[in-house]
mmCIF file of C-alpha atoms and ligand atoms in Angstrom:
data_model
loop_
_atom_site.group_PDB
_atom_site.id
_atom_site.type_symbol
_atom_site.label_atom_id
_atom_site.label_comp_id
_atom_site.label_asym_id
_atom_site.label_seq_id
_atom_site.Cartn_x
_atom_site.Cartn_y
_atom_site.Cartn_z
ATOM 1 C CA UNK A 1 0.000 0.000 0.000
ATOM 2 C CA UNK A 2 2.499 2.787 1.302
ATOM 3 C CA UNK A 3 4.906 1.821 -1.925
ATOM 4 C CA UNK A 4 2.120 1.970 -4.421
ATOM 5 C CA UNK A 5 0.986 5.342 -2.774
ATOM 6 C CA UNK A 6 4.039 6.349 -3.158
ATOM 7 C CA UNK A 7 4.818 5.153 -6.674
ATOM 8 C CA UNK A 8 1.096 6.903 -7.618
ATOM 9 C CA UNK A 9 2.123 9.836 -6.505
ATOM 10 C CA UNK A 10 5.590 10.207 -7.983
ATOM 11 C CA UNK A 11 3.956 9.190 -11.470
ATOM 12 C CA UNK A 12 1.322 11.977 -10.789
ATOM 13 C CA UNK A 13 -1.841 9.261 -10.989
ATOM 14 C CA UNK A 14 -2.607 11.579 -7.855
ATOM 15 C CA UNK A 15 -1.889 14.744 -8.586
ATOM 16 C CA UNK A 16 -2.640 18.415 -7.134
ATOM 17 C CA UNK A 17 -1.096 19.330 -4.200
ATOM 18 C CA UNK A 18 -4.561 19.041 -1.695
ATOM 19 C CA UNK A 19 -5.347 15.463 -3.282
ATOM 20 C CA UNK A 20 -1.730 14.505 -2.973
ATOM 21 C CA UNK A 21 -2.261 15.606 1.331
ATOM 22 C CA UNK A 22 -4.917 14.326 2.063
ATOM 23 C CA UNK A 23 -3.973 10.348 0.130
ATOM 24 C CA UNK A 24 -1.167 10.954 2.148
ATOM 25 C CA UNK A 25 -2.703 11.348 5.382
ATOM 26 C CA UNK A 26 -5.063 8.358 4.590
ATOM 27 C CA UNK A 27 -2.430 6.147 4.037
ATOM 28 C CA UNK A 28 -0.591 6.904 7.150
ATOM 29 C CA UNK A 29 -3.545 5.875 8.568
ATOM 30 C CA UNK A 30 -3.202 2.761 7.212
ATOM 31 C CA UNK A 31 0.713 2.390 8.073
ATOM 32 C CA UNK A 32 -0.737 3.073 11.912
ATOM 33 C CA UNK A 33 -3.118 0.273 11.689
ATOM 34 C CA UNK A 34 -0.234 -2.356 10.240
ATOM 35 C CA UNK A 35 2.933 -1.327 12.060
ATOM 36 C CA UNK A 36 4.065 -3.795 14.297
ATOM 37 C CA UNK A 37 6.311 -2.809 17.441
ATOM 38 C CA UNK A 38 6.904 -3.672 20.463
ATOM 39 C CA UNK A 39 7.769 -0.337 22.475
ATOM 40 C CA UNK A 40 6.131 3.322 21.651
ATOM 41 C CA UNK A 41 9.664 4.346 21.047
ATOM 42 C CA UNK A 42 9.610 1.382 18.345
ATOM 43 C CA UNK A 43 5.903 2.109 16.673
ATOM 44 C CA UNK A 44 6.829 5.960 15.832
ATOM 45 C CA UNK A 45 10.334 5.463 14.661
ATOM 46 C CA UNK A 46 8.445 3.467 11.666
ATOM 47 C CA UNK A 47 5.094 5.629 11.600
ATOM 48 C CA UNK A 48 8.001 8.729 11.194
ATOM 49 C CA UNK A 49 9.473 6.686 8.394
ATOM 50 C CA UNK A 50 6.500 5.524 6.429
ATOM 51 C CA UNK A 51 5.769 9.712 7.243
ATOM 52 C CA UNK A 52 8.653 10.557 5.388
ATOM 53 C CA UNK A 53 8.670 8.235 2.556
ATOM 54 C CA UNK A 54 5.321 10.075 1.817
ATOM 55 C CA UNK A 55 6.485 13.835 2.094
ATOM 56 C CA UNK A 56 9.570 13.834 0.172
ATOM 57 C CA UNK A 57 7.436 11.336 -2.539
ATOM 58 C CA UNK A 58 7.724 14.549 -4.459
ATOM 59 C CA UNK A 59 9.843 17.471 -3.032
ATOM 60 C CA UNK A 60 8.166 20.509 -3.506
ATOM 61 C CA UNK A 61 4.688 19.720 -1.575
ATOM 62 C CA UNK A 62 4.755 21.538 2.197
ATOM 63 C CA UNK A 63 1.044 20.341 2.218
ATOM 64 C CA UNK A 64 1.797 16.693 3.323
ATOM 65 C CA UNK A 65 4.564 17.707 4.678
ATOM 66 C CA UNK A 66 2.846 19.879 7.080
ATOM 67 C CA UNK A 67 0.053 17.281 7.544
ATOM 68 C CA UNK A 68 2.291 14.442 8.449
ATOM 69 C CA UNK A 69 4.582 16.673 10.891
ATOM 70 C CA UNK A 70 1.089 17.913 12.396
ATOM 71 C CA UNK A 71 0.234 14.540 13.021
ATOM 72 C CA UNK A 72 3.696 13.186 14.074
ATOM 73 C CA UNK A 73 4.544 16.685 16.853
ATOM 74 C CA UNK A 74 1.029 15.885 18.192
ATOM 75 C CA UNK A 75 2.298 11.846 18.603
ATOM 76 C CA UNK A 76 5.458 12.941 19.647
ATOM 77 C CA UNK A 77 4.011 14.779 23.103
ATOM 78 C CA UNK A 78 1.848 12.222 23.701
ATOM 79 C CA UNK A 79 2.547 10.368 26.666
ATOM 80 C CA UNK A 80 1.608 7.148 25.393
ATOM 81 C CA UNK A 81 1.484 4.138 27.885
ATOM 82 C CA UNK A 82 0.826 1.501 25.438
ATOM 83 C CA UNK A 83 2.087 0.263 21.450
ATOM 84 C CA UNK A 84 -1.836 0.095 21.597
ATOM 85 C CA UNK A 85 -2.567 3.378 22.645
ATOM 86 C CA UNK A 86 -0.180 5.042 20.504
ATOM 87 C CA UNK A 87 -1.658 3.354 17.900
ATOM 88 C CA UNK A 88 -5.689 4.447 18.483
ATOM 89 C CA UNK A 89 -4.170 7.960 19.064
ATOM 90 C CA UNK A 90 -2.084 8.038 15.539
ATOM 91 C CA UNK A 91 -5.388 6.709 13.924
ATOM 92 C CA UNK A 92 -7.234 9.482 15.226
ATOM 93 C CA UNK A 93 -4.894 11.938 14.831
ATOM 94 C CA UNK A 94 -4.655 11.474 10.904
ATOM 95 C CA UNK A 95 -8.824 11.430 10.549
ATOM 96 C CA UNK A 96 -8.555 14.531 12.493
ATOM 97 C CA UNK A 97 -5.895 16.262 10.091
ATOM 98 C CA UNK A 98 -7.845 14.630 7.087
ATOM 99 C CA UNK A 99 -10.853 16.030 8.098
ATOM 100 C CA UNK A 100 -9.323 19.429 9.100
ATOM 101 C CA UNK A 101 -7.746 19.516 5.564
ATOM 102 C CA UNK A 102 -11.077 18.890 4.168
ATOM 103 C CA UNK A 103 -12.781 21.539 5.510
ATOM 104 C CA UNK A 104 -10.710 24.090 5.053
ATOM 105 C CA UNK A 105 -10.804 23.488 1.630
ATOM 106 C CA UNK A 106 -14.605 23.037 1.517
ATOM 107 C CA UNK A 107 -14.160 26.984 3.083
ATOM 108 C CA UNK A 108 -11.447 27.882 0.327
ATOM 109 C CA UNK A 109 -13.655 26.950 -2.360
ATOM 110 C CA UNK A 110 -16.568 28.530 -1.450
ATOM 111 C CA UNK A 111 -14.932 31.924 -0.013
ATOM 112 C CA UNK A 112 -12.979 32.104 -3.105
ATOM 113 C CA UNK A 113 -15.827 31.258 -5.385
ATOM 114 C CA UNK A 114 -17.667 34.199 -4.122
ATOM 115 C CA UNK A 115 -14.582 36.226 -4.803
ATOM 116 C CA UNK A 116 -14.680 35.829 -8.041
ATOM 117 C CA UNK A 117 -16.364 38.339 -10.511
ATOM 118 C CA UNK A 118 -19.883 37.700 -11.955
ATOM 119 C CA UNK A 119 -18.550 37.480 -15.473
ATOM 120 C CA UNK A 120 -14.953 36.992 -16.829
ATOM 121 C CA UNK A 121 -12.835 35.583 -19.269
ATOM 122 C CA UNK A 122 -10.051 33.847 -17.204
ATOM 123 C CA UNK A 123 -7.056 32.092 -17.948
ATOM 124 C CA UNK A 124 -5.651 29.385 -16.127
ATOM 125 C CA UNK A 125 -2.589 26.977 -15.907
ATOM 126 C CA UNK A 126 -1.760 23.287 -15.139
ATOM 127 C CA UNK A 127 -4.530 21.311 -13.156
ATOM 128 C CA UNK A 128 -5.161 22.959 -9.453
ATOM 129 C CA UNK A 129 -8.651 20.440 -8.054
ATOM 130 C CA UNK A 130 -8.903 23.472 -5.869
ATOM 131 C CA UNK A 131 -9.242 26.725 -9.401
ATOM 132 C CA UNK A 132 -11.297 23.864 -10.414
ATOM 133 C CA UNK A 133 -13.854 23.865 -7.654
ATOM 134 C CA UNK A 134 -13.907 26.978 -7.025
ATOM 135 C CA UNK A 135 -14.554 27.863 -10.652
ATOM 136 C CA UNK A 136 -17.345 25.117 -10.601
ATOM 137 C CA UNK A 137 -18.905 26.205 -7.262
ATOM 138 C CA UNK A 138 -18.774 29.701 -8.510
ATOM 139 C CA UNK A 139 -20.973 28.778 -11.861
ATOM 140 C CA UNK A 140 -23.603 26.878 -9.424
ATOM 141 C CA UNK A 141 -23.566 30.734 -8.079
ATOM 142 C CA UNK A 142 -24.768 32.100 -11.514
ATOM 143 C CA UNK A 143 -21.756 33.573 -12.316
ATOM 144 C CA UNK A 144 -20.698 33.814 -15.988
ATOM 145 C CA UNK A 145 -16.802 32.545 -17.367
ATOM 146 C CA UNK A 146 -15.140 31.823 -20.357
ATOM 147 C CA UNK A 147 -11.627 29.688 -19.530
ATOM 148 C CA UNK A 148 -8.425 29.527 -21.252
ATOM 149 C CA UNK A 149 -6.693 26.916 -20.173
ATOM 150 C CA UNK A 150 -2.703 26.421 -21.122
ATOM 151 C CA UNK A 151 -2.114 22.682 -22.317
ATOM 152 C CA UNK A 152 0.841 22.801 -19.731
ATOM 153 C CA UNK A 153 3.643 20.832 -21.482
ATOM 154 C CA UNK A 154 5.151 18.339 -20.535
ATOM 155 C CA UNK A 155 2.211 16.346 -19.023
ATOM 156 C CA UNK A 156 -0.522 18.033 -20.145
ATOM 157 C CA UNK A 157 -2.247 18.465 -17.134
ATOM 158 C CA UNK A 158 -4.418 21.651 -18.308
ATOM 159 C CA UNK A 159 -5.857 18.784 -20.491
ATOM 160 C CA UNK A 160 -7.232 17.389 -17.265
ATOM 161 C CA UNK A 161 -8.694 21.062 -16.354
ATOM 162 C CA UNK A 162 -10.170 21.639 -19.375
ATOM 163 C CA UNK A 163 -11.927 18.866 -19.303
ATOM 164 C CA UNK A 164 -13.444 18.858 -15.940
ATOM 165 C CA UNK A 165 -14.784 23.104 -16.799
ATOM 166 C CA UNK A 166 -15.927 22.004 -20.225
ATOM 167 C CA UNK A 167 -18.291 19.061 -18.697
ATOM 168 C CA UNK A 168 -19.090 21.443 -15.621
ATOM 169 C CA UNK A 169 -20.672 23.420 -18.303
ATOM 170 C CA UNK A 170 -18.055 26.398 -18.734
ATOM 171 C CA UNK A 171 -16.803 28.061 -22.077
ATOM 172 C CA UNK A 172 -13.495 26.387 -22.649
ATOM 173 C CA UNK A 173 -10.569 27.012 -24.967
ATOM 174 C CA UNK A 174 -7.463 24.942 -24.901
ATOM 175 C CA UNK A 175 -4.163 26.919 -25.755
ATOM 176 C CA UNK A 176 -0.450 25.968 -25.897
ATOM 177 C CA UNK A 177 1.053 27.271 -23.001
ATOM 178 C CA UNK A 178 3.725 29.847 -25.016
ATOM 179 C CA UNK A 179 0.083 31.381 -26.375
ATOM 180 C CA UNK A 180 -0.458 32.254 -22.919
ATOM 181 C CA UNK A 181 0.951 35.886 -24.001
ATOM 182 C CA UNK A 182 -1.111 36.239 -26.981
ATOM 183 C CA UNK A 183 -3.911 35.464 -25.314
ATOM 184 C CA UNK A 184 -3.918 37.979 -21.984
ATOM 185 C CA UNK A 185 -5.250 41.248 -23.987
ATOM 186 C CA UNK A 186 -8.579 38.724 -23.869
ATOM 187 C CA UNK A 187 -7.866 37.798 -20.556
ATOM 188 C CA UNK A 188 -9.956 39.793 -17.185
ATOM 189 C CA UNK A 189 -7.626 37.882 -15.006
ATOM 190 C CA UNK A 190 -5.409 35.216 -14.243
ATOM 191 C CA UNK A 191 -6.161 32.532 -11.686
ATOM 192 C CA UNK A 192 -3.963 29.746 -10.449
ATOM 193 C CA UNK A 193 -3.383 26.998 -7.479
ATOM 194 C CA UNK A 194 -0.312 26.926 -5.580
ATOM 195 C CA UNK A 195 2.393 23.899 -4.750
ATOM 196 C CA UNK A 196 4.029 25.944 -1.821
ATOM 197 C CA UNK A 197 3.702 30.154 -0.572
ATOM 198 C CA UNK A 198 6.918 31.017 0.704
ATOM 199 C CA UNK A 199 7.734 33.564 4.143
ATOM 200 C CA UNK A 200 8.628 36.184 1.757
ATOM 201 C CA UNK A 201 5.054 35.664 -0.278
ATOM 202 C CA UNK A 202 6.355 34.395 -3.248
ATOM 203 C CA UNK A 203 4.372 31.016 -4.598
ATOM 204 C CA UNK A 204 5.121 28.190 -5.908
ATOM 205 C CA UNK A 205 3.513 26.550 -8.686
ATOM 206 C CA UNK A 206 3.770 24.769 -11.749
ATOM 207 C CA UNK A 207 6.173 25.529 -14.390
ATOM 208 C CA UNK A 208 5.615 28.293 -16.614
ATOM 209 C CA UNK A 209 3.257 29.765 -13.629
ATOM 210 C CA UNK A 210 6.228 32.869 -13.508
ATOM 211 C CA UNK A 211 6.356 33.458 -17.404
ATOM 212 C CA UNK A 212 2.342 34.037 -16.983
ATOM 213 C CA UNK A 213 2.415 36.351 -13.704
ATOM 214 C CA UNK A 214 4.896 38.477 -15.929
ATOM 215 C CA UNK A 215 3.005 39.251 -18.617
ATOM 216 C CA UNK A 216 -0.389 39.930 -16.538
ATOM 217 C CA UNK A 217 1.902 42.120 -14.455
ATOM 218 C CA UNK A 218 3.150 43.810 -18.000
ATOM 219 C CA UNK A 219 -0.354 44.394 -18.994
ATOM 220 C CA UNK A 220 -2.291 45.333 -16.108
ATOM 221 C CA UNK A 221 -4.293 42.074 -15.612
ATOM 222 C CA UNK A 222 -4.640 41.000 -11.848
ATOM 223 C CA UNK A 223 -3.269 37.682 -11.108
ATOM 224 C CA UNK A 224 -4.748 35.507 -8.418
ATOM 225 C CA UNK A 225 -3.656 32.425 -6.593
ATOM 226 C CA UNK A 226 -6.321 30.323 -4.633
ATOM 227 C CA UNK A 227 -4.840 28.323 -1.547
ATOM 228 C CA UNK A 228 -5.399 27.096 1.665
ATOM 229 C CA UNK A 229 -2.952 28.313 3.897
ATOM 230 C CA UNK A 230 -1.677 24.394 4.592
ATOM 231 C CA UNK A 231 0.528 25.465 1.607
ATOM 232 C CA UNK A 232 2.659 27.483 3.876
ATOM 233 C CA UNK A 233 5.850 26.449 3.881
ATOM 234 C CA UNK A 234 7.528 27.178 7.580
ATOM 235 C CA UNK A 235 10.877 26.041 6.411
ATOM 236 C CA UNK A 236 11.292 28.780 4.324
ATOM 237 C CA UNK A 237 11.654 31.047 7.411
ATOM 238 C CA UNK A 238 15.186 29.558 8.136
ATOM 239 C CA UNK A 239 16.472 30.082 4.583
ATOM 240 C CA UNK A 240 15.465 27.428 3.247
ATOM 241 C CA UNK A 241 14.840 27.465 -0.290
ATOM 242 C CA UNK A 242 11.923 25.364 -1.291
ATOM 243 C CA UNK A 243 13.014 22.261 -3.395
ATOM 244 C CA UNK A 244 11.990 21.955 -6.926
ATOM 245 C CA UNK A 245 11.152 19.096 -8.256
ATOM 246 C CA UNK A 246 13.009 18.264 -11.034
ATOM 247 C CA UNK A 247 11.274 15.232 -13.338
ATOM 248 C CA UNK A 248 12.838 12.584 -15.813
ATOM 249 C CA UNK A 249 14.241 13.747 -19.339
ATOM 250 C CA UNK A 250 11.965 11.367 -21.277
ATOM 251 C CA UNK A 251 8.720 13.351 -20.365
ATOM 252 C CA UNK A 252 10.188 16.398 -22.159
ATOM 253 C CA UNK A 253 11.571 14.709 -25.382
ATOM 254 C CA UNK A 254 13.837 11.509 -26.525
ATOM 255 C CA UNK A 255 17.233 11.575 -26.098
ATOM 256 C CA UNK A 256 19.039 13.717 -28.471
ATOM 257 C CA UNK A 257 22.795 13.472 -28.818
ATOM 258 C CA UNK A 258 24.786 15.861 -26.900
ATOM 259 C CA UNK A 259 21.874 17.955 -26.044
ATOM 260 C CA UNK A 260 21.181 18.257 -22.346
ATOM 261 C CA UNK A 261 17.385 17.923 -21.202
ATOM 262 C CA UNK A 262 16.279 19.634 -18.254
ATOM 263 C CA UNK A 263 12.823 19.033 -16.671
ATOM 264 C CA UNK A 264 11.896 21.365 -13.571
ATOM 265 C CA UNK A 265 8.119 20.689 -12.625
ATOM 266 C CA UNK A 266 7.487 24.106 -10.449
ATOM 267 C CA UNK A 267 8.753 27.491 -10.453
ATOM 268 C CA UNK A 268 8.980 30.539 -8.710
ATOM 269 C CA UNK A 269 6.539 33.800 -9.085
ATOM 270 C CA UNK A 270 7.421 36.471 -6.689
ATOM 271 C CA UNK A 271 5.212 38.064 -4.536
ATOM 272 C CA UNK A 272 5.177 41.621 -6.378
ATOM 273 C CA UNK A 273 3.037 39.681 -9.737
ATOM 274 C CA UNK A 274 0.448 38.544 -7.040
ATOM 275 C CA UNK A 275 -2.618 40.621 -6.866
ATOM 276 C CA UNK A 276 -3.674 38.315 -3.817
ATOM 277 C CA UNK A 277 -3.912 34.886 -2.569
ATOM 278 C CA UNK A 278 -7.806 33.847 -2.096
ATOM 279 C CA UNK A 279 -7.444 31.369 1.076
ATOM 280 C CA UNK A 280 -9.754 30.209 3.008
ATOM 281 C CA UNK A 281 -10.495 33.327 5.009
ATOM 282 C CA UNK A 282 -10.749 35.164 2.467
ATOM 283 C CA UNK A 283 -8.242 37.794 0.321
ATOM 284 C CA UNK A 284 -4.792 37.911 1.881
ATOM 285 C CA UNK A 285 -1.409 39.697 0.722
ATOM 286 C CA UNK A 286 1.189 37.295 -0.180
ATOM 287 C CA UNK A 287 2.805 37.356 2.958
ATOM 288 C CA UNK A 288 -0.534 37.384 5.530
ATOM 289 C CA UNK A 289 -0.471 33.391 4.659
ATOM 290 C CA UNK A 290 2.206 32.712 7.054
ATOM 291 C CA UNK A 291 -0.192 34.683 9.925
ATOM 292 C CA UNK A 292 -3.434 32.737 8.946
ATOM 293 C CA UNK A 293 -0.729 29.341 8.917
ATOM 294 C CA UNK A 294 0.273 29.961 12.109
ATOM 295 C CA UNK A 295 -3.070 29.983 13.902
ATOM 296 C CA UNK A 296 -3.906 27.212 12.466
ATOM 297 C CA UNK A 297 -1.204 24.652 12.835
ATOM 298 C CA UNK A 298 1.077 23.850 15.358
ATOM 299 C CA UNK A 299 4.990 21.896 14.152
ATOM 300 C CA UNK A 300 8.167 21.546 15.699
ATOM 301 C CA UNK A 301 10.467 22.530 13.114
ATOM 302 C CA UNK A 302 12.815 20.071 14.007
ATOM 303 C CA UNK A 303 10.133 17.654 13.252
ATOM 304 C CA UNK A 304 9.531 19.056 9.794
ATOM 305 C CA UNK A 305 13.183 19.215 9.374
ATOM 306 C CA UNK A 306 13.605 15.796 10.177
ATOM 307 C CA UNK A 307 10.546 14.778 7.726
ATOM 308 C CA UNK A 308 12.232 16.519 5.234
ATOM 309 C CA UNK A 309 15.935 15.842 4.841
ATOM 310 C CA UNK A 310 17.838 13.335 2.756
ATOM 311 C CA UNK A 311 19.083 10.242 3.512
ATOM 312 C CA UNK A 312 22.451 9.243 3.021
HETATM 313 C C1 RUB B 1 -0.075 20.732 -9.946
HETATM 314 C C2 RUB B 1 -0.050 22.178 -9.660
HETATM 315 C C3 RUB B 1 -1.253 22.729 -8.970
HETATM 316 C C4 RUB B 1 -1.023 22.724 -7.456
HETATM 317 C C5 RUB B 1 -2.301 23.051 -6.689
HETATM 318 O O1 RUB B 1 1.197 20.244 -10.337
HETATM 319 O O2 RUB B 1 0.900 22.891 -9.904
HETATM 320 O O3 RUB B 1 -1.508 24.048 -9.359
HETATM 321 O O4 RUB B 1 -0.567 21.456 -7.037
HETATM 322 O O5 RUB B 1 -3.179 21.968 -6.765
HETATM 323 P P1 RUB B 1 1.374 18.661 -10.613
HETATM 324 P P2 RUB B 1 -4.428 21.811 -5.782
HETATM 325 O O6 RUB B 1 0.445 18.327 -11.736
HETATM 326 O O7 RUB B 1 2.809 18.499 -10.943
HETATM 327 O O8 RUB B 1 0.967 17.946 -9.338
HETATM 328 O O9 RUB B 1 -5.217 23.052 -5.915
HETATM 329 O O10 RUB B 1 -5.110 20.596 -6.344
HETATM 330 O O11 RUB B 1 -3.922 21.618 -4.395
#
């Protein structure tokens, strides 16, 4: 189970940073039902492992990672008596964090949805389950879009987007994504999800997310990200940089002699191309998400540092 899970989510089967949490979360769950140990000390030494086997499945995703370390600080201060115990409390603790996740981005979606103009033509980028919703929910509202979506090379995920708007009943129009710039003097604004929203407010998100954000910035159209604040990535207050991802050659082309391939999945748009981030409480600056995060979760850092770094 915990390899396939893994394997799934490496090969993007699940895919989108929420969906990729809260699988994550269920099948930690699981892990906590099967482990087998003798002492407490034993039974969350391999719950912590199976833990981070699923955060650094892909690298740039501070959602599990925040929803495993949630789960696994809360353990950690538990004062346990029993492998049993420790057991019904992991269980409970991961239905808790599911169910936490789950309505927060219930909230996001709706909050976000009633954000959104009454009419628009938008354009969009990569497959976010949560621009999605919200742009669904926000039709059952009455209001009125036409979508551009960007095919979003190399896995053609906006394939995936348009798809889902198109049978939700919304004007669709697929475009490659270096049309993305021809397209935005049609455009009313720009909306997309987010993979991680740094201290500093800048977001992560798929590549090619940046090249968009610039030329909305260049012509005046405002440019939106929609995210729960479990996006926040705390790590990024020591210096960290957040990871990105970088995926195998082959998805980008064959091998071609002497040519190097390089394939990085996410990339960087800074705060000052962000109009606002639509969370779950509502509009926030780039930089508020790290307030809202804090409220809202409680880590040890050394916990999510721990989760986090490489083995040798
Ligand atoms: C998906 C992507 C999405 C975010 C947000 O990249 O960049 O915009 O993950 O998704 P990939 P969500 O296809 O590489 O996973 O709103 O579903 O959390």
């Amino acid at each position: 189970m915990l390899g396939k899970v893994v394997r799934d989510i490496k090969t993007l089967r699940i895919q989108g940073a929420s969906r990729i949490a809260l699988l994550s979360l269920a099948t930690l769950e699981g892990e906590a039902k099967r482990i087998k140990a003798k002492r407490c000390e034993e039974f969350y030494r391999k719950l912590f492992a199976a833990g981070k086997k699923l955060a650094t499945a892909r690298p740039t995703e501070p959602a599990t990672r925040n929803a495993i370390a949630s789960v696994l600080t809360a353990l950690k201060r538990e004062r346990c008596a029993s492998v049993s115990a420790m057991r019904a409390r992991a269980i409970e603790l991961c239905g808790a964090m599911r169910d936490f996740l789950k309505r927060m981005q219930k909230d996001l979606i709706i909050s976000a949805a009633r954000k959104l103009p009454r009419k628009a033509t938008i354009l969009t980028h990569c497959h976010s389950n949560t621009v999605v919703g919200a742009l669904l929910k926000a039709k059952e509202m009455g209001k009125e879009y036409s979508v551009i979506c960007t095919e979003t090379r190399p896995l053609y995920q906006g394939l995936k987007t348009a798809r889902e708007l198109s049978r939700g009943g919304i004007r669709t129009t697929l475009i490659v994504d270096s049309a993305a710039g021809y397209f935005m003097k049609h455009v009313d604004l720009v909306v997309v999800g987010a993979d991680a929203i740094c201290a500093n407010g800048d977001v992560v998100n798929k590549i090619g997310t940046r090249m968009i954000a610039a030329v909305a910035k260049e012509m005046n159209v405002n440019f939106f990200v929609i995210s729960a604040c479990y996006k926040y990535d705390p790590l990024t207050e020591l210096g960290y940089a957040e990871p990105i991802e970088e995926r195998p050659k082959s998805e980008v082309a064959r091998a071609l002699r002497g040519v190097e391939i390089r394939n990085p999945a996410f990339d960087v748009t800074p705060a000052t191309h962000i109009t606002a981030v639509l969370t779950e409480e509502g509009e926030a600056k780039p930089k508020e998400v790290k307030r809202i995060f804090r409220r809202k979760f409680d880590i040890e850092k050394s916990v999510l540092q721990k989760l986090t770094e490489k083995q040798n």
